């Protein structure tokens, strides 16, 4: 009806009777200047075609809804910006005013469309504004004085840059394109979308004190982060994996206490001493060229108790190669990252050996041990779950540690707080391998993009342990 009326800023339709209207499709679509709509007289039922009703109404910031003006996701209500002093959310006025809403319903546009119930939530909804607090900056600290891994492993290379690696755990905090002394916390905001679970470079920290507004007197640290090392942003450290105690309850629903000083990272770090165990010291098996040269030390006698030792040996080595191929295809399909020693003249940086029954599977810098009895899951290529057999899954998980990856999900198994997730449960780097009695794995089947992105950051910064054998 008003499709494409791009310059119309105001529209009084408060007296419309829509009881007999069957279609409102594209009714206000592309009204780019429209700021306010009163739909309290509208009857919009589940049978009304309201497809794309608000599509392109980018400036619609005041929506008055009645007891029968039901919303739905197909209306395509545009996203609220997180710039120009807005939080990216809608809020109902409630007992407040349109300038200072006080309602309890605070949603982004998608949540608004999904959660709104006209019969119980009729009200005026407006873009939520940030009130603004001035920020006083302290002295910036970089990590150039961090101890490098080469202080502890003589062959390790020094990274190109003294970057630490952190992970976004809380996407509710704003990212800033720059920080300037005296700026409001509503200025220089930039939208990066939802990046929960993403690994970031972190190169600097600055203390911030809020001197005015709602946050007056509060202090925090801001860190300078980048998704790829080119564009840099500032964010409150509480968005990252730097202060879990401030992000989660200290005790989970099982009564297990949050471990003191627990640091969760997507990169596996070297050492347990807090003075040196910063997230710049990545434990991995890359050589100085960013390649992992692996060698299987599996021998026939390791399978002496098997009915067919020769077949077991061949199956074990085959699964090593399959796991390597899986990672190589995900990291860079055009150039292998993990290379068999027989196909390279470079020194071996990763030795893969069998552990006896009950020995489990584990990885340290340059060494991986895989429980030998897992070979029983890989002896029959015709088995229905052969492609994800437990030997293959386990080897691939341990290779992830040699690529620099820590456990990125399954935190609840560590007694972490309820709701903690760094990634999906089926992540290849899940802390726990869960499977059926028949051997089908419920976890660790998927190499996620978050893991690949983390590996690319390590490679780009040339953060290589370079173990030698």
Coordinates of C-alpha atoms in Angstrom, one line a residue:
X1 CA 0.0 0.0 0.0
X2 CA 2.8 2.4 0.9
X3 CA 5.6 0.4 -0.8
X4 CA 8.5 2.5 -1.8
X5 CA 7.4 5.8 -0.3
X6 CA 11.0 6.5 0.6
X7 CA 10.7 10.1 1.7
X8 CA 7.6 9.9 3.9
X9 CA 8.6 10.5 7.5
X10 CA 5.2 10.4 9.2
X11 CA 2.1 8.3 8.6
X12 CA -1.1 8.6 10.7
X13 CA -3.0 5.3 10.3
X14 CA -4.2 5.1 13.9
X15 CA -7.9 5.0 12.8
X16 CA -7.5 2.3 10.2
X17 CA -9.9 -0.7 10.5
X18 CA -8.2 -3.8 9.2
X19 CA -10.7 -6.4 10.3
X20 CA -11.4 -7.5 6.8
X21 CA -7.8 -7.2 5.4
X22 CA -6.3 -10.5 4.3
X23 CA -3.0 -9.3 3.0
X24 CA -0.5 -6.6 4.4
X25 CA 2.3 -8.0 2.3
X26 CA 5.0 -5.3 1.7
X27 CA 2.6 -2.7 3.2
X28 CA 5.4 -0.4 4.5
X29 CA 8.3 -1.9 2.6
X30 CA 11.2 0.4 1.7
X31 CA 9.8 3.4 3.6
X32 CA 13.4 4.4 4.4
X33 CA 12.5 7.7 6.2
X34 CA 9.6 6.4 8.3
X35 CA 10.4 6.8 12.0
X36 CA 7.1 6.0 13.8
X37 CA 4.1 3.8 13.3
X38 CA 0.9 3.4 15.4
X39 CA -0.6 0.0 14.7
X40 CA -2.9 -0.1 17.8
X41 CA -6.0 -0.2 15.7
X42 CA -4.6 -3.0 13.4
X43 CA -5.9 -6.5 13.6
X44 CA -3.1 -8.8 12.4
X45 CA -3.8 -12.5 12.9
X46 CA -2.0 -15.7 12.0
X47 CA -4.1 -15.8 8.9
X48 CA -3.0 -12.4 7.7
X49 CA -0.3 -12.3 5.0
X50 CA 2.2 -9.9 6.5
X51 CA 5.2 -11.1 4.5
X52 CA 8.0 -8.4 4.4
X53 CA 5.6 -5.9 5.9
X54 CA 8.6 -3.9 7.4
X55 CA 11.3 -4.8 5.0
X56 CA 13.6 -1.9 4.3
X57 CA 12.1 0.4 7.0
X58 CA 15.7 1.0 8.3
X59 CA 14.7 4.2 10.3
X60 CA 11.6 2.8 12.0
X61 CA 12.4 3.3 15.7
X62 CA 9.0 3.8 17.3
X63 CA 6.3 1.0 17.0
X64 CA 3.1 1.2 18.9
X65 CA 1.3 -2.1 19.1
X66 CA -2.2 -3.0 20.3
X67 CA -3.9 -6.1 21.7
X68 CA -4.6 -7.6 18.3
X69 CA -1.6 -6.4 16.3
X70 CA 0.4 -9.6 16.4
X71 CA 3.9 -9.7 14.9
X72 CA 5.7 -12.6 13.2
X73 CA 9.2 -13.3 11.8
X74 CA 8.1 -13.0 8.2
X75 CA 7.5 -9.3 8.6
X76 CA 11.3 -8.7 8.2
X77 CA 11.7 -6.0 10.8
X78 CA 15.1 -4.4 10.2
X79 CA 17.9 -4.7 12.8
X80 CA 18.4 -1.9 15.2
X81 CA 21.9 -0.4 14.8
X82 CA 24.6 -0.6 17.4
X83 CA 26.0 2.8 16.3
X84 CA 24.8 6.4 16.9
X85 CA 24.1 5.7 20.5
X86 CA 21.8 2.7 20.1
X87 CA 22.3 -0.8 21.7
X88 CA 20.9 -2.9 18.8
X89 CA 17.8 -3.7 20.9
X90 CA 14.1 -2.7 21.1
X91 CA 12.6 -1.9 24.5
X92 CA 9.0 -1.4 25.6
X93 CA 8.2 2.0 27.2
X94 CA 6.5 0.4 30.2
X95 CA 6.4 2.9 33.1
X96 CA 8.9 5.1 31.5
X97 CA 8.8 7.5 28.5
X98 CA 9.6 7.1 24.8
X99 CA 12.9 8.9 25.5
X100 CA 13.6 6.9 28.6
X101 CA 11.8 3.5 28.3
X102 CA 11.6 1.4 31.4
X103 CA 10.0 -1.8 30.1
X104 CA 11.2 -5.3 30.8
X105 CA 11.0 -6.5 27.2
X106 CA 14.4 -5.9 25.6
X107 CA 15.0 -7.7 22.3
X108 CA 16.9 -7.5 19.0
X109 CA 14.5 -7.3 16.0
X110 CA 14.5 -11.1 15.5
X111 CA 13.7 -11.8 19.2
X112 CA 11.0 -9.0 19.1
X113 CA 9.2 -10.7 16.2
X114 CA 9.5 -14.1 17.8
X115 CA 8.6 -13.3 21.5
X116 CA 6.0 -10.5 21.2
X117 CA 2.5 -11.6 22.3
X118 CA 0.0 -8.9 21.5
X119 CA -2.5 -10.0 24.1
X120 CA -0.1 -9.5 27.0
X121 CA 2.7 -7.2 25.7
X122 CA 0.8 -4.4 23.8
X123 CA 2.8 -1.2 24.3
X124 CA 5.0 1.3 22.5
X125 CA 8.4 -0.2 21.6
X126 CA 11.4 2.1 20.8
X127 CA 15.1 1.7 20.0
X128 CA 17.0 1.4 23.2
X129 CA 19.5 4.2 23.6
X130 CA 22.9 4.1 25.4
X131 CA 22.9 6.9 28.0
X132 CA 26.7 7.5 27.6
X133 CA 29.5 7.6 30.1
X134 CA 32.9 9.4 29.5
X135 CA 35.9 7.1 29.4
X136 CA 39.2 8.1 31.0
X137 CA 42.1 6.0 29.6
X138 CA 45.1 4.9 31.6
X139 CA 48.5 3.8 30.2
X140 CA 48.5 1.3 27.4
X141 CA 50.5 -1.9 28.0
X142 CA 51.6 -4.3 25.2
X143 CA 53.0 -7.8 25.5
X144 CA 56.5 -7.2 24.2
X145 CA 58.0 -8.3 27.6
X146 CA 56.1 -11.6 27.6
X147 CA 58.5 -14.6 27.9
X148 CA 58.6 -16.3 24.5
X149 CA 58.4 -20.1 24.2
X150 CA 62.0 -20.2 23.1
X151 CA 63.0 -19.4 26.7
X152 CA 61.8 -22.9 27.6
X153 CA 62.2 -24.8 24.3
X154 CA 65.4 -23.7 22.6
X155 CA 64.3 -24.7 19.1
X156 CA 61.0 -22.7 19.2
X157 CA 60.8 -19.7 16.9
X158 CA 59.9 -16.2 18.1
X159 CA 56.4 -15.1 16.7
X160 CA 56.3 -12.2 14.3
X161 CA 54.3 -10.2 16.8
X162 CA 53.9 -10.5 20.6
X163 CA 50.2 -11.3 20.2
X164 CA 48.1 -13.2 22.8
X165 CA 45.2 -15.3 21.7
X166 CA 41.8 -14.8 23.4
X167 CA 38.3 -16.0 22.7
X168 CA 34.9 -14.1 22.6
X169 CA 32.7 -15.7 25.3
X170 CA 30.2 -12.9 25.8
X171 CA 28.9 -11.1 22.8
X172 CA 26.9 -8.6 24.8
X173 CA 29.8 -6.1 25.0
X174 CA 30.4 -3.4 22.4
X175 CA 33.4 -3.3 20.1
X176 CA 34.9 0.1 19.4
X177 CA 36.8 1.2 16.3
X178 CA 39.0 3.4 18.5
X179 CA 39.3 4.7 22.1
X180 CA 40.1 8.3 22.8
X181 CA 40.5 9.9 26.2
X182 CA 37.2 11.6 27.2
X183 CA 35.0 9.8 24.6
X184 CA 31.6 8.6 25.5
X185 CA 31.0 4.8 25.6
X186 CA 28.3 5.5 23.0
X187 CA 30.8 6.7 20.4
X188 CA 33.0 4.9 17.9
X189 CA 30.9 1.7 18.3
X190 CA 31.3 -0.8 15.5
X191 CA 29.2 -3.9 14.7
X192 CA 31.1 -7.1 14.2
X193 CA 28.0 -9.3 14.4
X194 CA 27.9 -12.4 16.6
X195 CA 31.4 -13.7 17.0
X196 CA 31.0 -15.8 20.1
X197 CA 33.6 -18.6 20.1
X198 CA 35.9 -16.7 17.7
X199 CA 39.7 -16.6 18.5
X200 CA 41.2 -13.1 18.4
X201 CA 44.6 -11.6 18.4
X202 CA 45.2 -9.4 21.5
X203 CA 48.1 -7.0 21.4
X204 CA 47.4 -4.3 24.0
X205 CA 45.5 -3.6 27.2
X206 CA 44.4 -0.2 28.6
X207 CA 42.7 0.5 32.0
X208 CA 39.5 2.5 31.6
X209 CA 37.6 4.5 34.2
X210 CA 34.1 5.9 33.6
X211 CA 33.9 9.4 34.9
X212 CA 30.3 10.4 34.1
X213 CA 26.9 8.8 33.4
X214 CA 25.4 5.5 34.5
X215 CA 28.8 3.9 34.8
X216 CA 30.5 6.7 36.8
X217 CA 33.2 5.3 39.1
X218 CA 33.4 1.9 37.4
X219 CA 36.8 0.6 36.2
X220 CA 37.7 -2.1 33.7
X221 CA 40.4 -3.1 31.2
X222 CA 39.9 -2.8 27.5
X223 CA 41.9 -5.0 25.1
X224 CA 42.9 -4.3 21.6
X225 CA 41.9 -7.2 19.4
X226 CA 41.8 -8.3 15.8
X227 CA 40.0 -11.1 14.0
X228 CA 42.8 -11.4 11.4
X229 CA 45.6 -9.1 12.4
X230 CA 44.6 -6.3 10.0
X231 CA 41.7 -4.4 11.5
X232 CA 41.9 -3.7 15.3
X233 CA 39.1 -3.0 17.8
X234 CA 38.8 -2.3 21.5
X235 CA 36.5 -4.3 23.8
X236 CA 36.0 -4.7 27.5
X237 CA 38.0 -7.7 28.7
X238 CA 34.8 -9.2 30.2
X239 CA 33.7 -10.0 26.6
X240 CA 36.6 -12.4 26.4
X241 CA 38.0 -15.5 28.2
X242 CA 40.0 -13.3 30.6
X243 CA 37.8 -13.0 33.6
X244 CA 35.5 -16.0 34.0
X245 CA 34.6 -15.2 37.6
X246 CA 33.0 -12.0 36.4
X247 CA 31.1 -13.8 33.6
X248 CA 29.8 -16.9 35.2
X249 CA 28.5 -17.9 38.7
X250 CA 31.2 -19.3 41.0
X251 CA 29.4 -22.6 41.5
X252 CA 27.5 -24.6 38.8
X253 CA 24.2 -26.5 39.3
X254 CA 26.2 -29.5 40.5
X255 CA 27.8 -27.5 43.2
X256 CA 31.2 -27.6 41.6
X257 CA 33.2 -24.5 42.1
X258 CA 34.7 -22.5 39.3
X259 CA 38.5 -23.4 39.4
X260 CA 40.5 -20.5 40.6
X261 CA 42.4 -18.8 37.9
X262 CA 41.0 -21.0 35.2
X263 CA 41.8 -19.7 31.8
X264 CA 39.9 -21.0 28.8
X265 CA 41.5 -20.6 25.4
X266 CA 41.2 -22.0 22.0
X267 CA 45.0 -22.3 21.8
X268 CA 46.9 -24.7 24.0
X269 CA 49.5 -23.0 26.1
X270 CA 52.8 -24.1 27.6
X271 CA 53.5 -24.4 31.3
X272 CA 51.4 -24.1 34.4
X273 CA 53.2 -21.2 36.1
X274 CA 50.8 -18.2 35.9
X275 CA 53.9 -15.9 35.5
X276 CA 54.8 -17.5 32.2
X277 CA 51.7 -19.4 31.0
X278 CA 50.3 -16.6 28.9
X279 CA 48.4 -17.3 25.8
X280 CA 51.2 -16.2 23.5
X281 CA 53.2 -19.3 24.3
X282 CA 51.3 -21.7 22.0
X283 CA 52.2 -25.4 22.3
X284 CA 52.3 -27.1 18.9
X285 CA 54.4 -29.2 16.5
X286 CA 55.0 -26.8 13.6
X287 CA 58.5 -26.4 12.3
X288 CA 60.0 -23.0 11.5
X289 CA 58.2 -23.1 8.1
X290 CA 54.8 -23.7 9.6
X291 CA 54.7 -27.4 8.7
X292 CA 54.2 -30.5 10.9
X293 CA 56.4 -33.4 9.8
X294 CA 55.1 -36.5 11.4
X295 CA 56.4 -40.0 11.7
X296 CA 54.5 -43.1 12.9
X297 CA 56.6 -45.2 15.4
X298 CA 54.0 -47.9 15.4
X299 CA 55.5 -51.4 15.2
X300 CA 54.2 -54.9 14.5
X301 CA 55.0 -56.0 18.1
X302 CA 52.7 -53.3 19.4
X303 CA 49.8 -55.5 18.2
X304 CA 51.1 -58.9 19.3
X305 CA 47.9 -59.7 21.2
X306 CA 45.7 -59.0 18.2
X307 CA 44.4 -61.9 16.1
X308 CA 46.0 -60.4 13.0
X309 CA 48.9 -58.1 14.0
X310 CA 49.8 -57.2 10.4
X311 CA 46.2 -56.0 9.7
X312 CA 46.2 -54.1 12.9
X313 CA 49.4 -52.3 12.1
X314 CA 48.2 -51.4 8.6
X315 CA 44.9 -50.2 10.0
X316 CA 46.5 -48.0 12.6
X317 CA 48.8 -46.3 10.1
X318 CA 45.9 -45.9 7.7
X319 CA 43.9 -44.0 10.3
X320 CA 46.8 -41.7 11.0
X321 CA 47.0 -40.8 7.4
X322 CA 43.2 -40.4 7.1
X323 CA 43.2 -38.0 10.1
X324 CA 46.1 -36.0 8.6
X325 CA 44.2 -35.8 5.3
X326 CA 41.1 -34.6 7.1
X327 CA 43.0 -31.7 8.7
X328 CA 44.9 -30.8 5.6
X329 CA 41.7 -30.5 3.5
X330 CA 40.2 -28.2 6.1
X331 CA 43.2 -26.0 6.7
X332 CA 44.4 -25.5 3.2
X333 CA 43.2 -27.9 0.5
X334 CA 45.9 -26.5 -1.9
X335 CA 48.9 -27.1 0.3
X336 CA 49.3 -29.7 3.1
X337 CA 50.1 -28.5 6.6
X338 CA 50.8 -31.9 8.1
X339 CA 53.3 -33.9 6.0
X340 CA 54.6 -37.5 6.4
X341 CA 58.3 -37.7 7.1
X342 CA 58.8 -40.0 4.1
X343 CA 57.5 -37.2 1.8
X344 CA 59.8 -34.5 3.3
X345 CA 63.5 -33.8 3.8
X346 CA 62.7 -31.7 6.9
X347 CA 63.3 -32.9 10.4
X348 CA 60.5 -34.8 12.2
X349 CA 58.5 -32.5 14.6
X350 CA 55.8 -35.0 15.6
X351 CA 56.2 -38.6 16.6
X352 CA 53.0 -40.7 16.9
X353 CA 53.3 -43.8 19.0
X354 CA 50.9 -46.4 20.4
X355 CA 50.1 -46.5 24.2
X356 CA 49.4 -49.9 25.7
X357 CA 45.9 -50.8 26.9
X358 CA 44.7 -48.5 29.6
X359 CA 47.3 -45.9 28.7
X360 CA 44.9 -43.6 27.1
X361 CA 45.7 -41.0 24.4
X362 CA 47.5 -37.7 25.0
X363 CA 49.7 -35.1 23.3
X364 CA 52.7 -33.1 24.4
X365 CA 54.9 -30.9 22.3
X366 CA 56.1 -33.1 19.4
X367 CA 54.8 -36.4 20.8
X368 CA 51.4 -38.1 20.6
X369 CA 50.4 -41.4 22.1
X370 CA 47.3 -43.2 21.0
X371 CA 45.8 -46.1 22.9
X372 CA 46.6 -49.2 20.8
X373 CA 43.4 -51.1 21.5
X374 CA 41.4 -48.5 19.6
X375 CA 42.6 -50.2 16.4
X376 CA 39.8 -52.8 17.0
X377 CA 37.3 -50.1 15.8
X378 CA 39.2 -49.6 12.5
X379 CA 39.8 -53.2 11.3
X380 CA 36.7 -53.4 9.1
X381 CA 36.4 -50.8 6.4
X382 CA 32.9 -52.2 5.6
X383 CA 31.6 -51.4 9.1
X384 CA 28.7 -48.9 9.1
X385 CA 30.6 -46.3 11.2
X386 CA 34.1 -46.9 9.8
X387 CA 34.4 -43.3 8.4
X388 CA 34.1 -42.0 12.0
X389 CA 35.6 -45.0 13.8
X390 CA 37.0 -44.2 17.3
X391 CA 40.7 -44.6 16.3
X392 CA 40.3 -42.1 13.5
X393 CA 38.4 -39.7 15.8
X394 CA 40.9 -39.9 18.6
X395 CA 44.0 -39.5 16.3
X396 CA 42.4 -36.4 14.6
X397 CA 41.6 -34.9 18.0
X398 CA 45.2 -35.3 19.2
X399 CA 46.5 -33.9 15.9
X400 CA 44.4 -30.8 16.8
X401 CA 46.5 -30.3 19.9
X402 CA 49.7 -30.5 17.7
X403 CA 48.1 -27.8 15.5
X404 CA 47.9 -25.6 18.6
X405 CA 44.3 -26.2 19.6
X406 CA 43.0 -26.6 23.1
X407 CA 39.7 -28.1 24.2
X408 CA 37.1 -25.7 22.8
X409 CA 33.9 -27.1 24.2
X410 CA 32.6 -29.6 26.8
X411 CA 33.5 -27.2 29.5
X412 CA 30.7 -28.5 31.8
X413 CA 32.7 -31.7 32.1
X414 CA 35.4 -29.7 33.9
X415 CA 32.9 -28.4 36.4
X416 CA 32.6 -25.1 34.5
X417 CA 29.4 -23.0 35.0
X418 CA 26.1 -23.9 33.5
X419 CA 25.7 -22.5 30.0
X420 CA 29.4 -22.2 29.2
X421 CA 30.1 -23.1 25.6
X422 CA 33.0 -22.1 23.4
X423 CA 31.8 -24.1 20.5
X424 CA 29.4 -26.9 19.5
X425 CA 29.4 -30.2 21.4
X426 CA 30.3 -32.0 18.2
X427 CA 33.5 -30.0 17.8
X428 CA 36.5 -32.2 17.0
X429 CA 38.3 -30.5 20.0
X430 CA 35.6 -31.3 22.5
X431 CA 37.2 -32.4 25.8
X432 CA 35.2 -35.6 26.0
X433 CA 34.7 -38.3 23.4
X434 CA 31.2 -39.7 23.9
X435 CA 30.1 -42.7 21.9
X436 CA 27.6 -45.5 21.8
X437 CA 28.4 -49.0 22.9
X438 CA 28.6 -49.8 19.2
X439 CA 31.3 -47.2 18.7
X440 CA 29.4 -44.4 17.0
X441 CA 30.8 -41.0 18.3
X442 CA 28.4 -38.4 19.6
X443 CA 31.2 -35.8 19.9
X444 CA 34.4 -34.8 18.1
X445 CA 33.1 -35.5 14.5
X446 CA 33.2 -31.9 13.2
X447 CA 36.2 -29.7 12.4
X448 CA 34.6 -26.3 13.0
X449 CA 35.4 -23.0 11.3
X450 CA 36.4 -21.6 14.7
X451 CA 39.2 -24.2 14.9
X452 CA 40.4 -23.5 11.4
X453 CA 40.4 -19.7 12.0
X454 CA 42.5 -20.3 15.1
X455 CA 45.0 -22.4 13.2
X456 CA 45.2 -19.7 10.5
X457 CA 46.0 -17.0 13.2
X458 CA 48.8 -19.2 14.6
X459 CA 50.3 -19.7 11.1
X460 CA 50.0 -16.1 10.2
X461 CA 51.9 -15.0 13.3
X462 CA 54.5 -17.8 12.8
X463 CA 54.0 -18.9 16.4
X464 CA 55.9 -22.2 16.0
X465 CA 57.2 -24.6 18.8
X466 CA 59.5 -26.4 16.3
X467 CA 60.2 -29.5 18.3
X468 CA 63.0 -31.7 17.0
X469 CA 63.4 -35.5 16.8

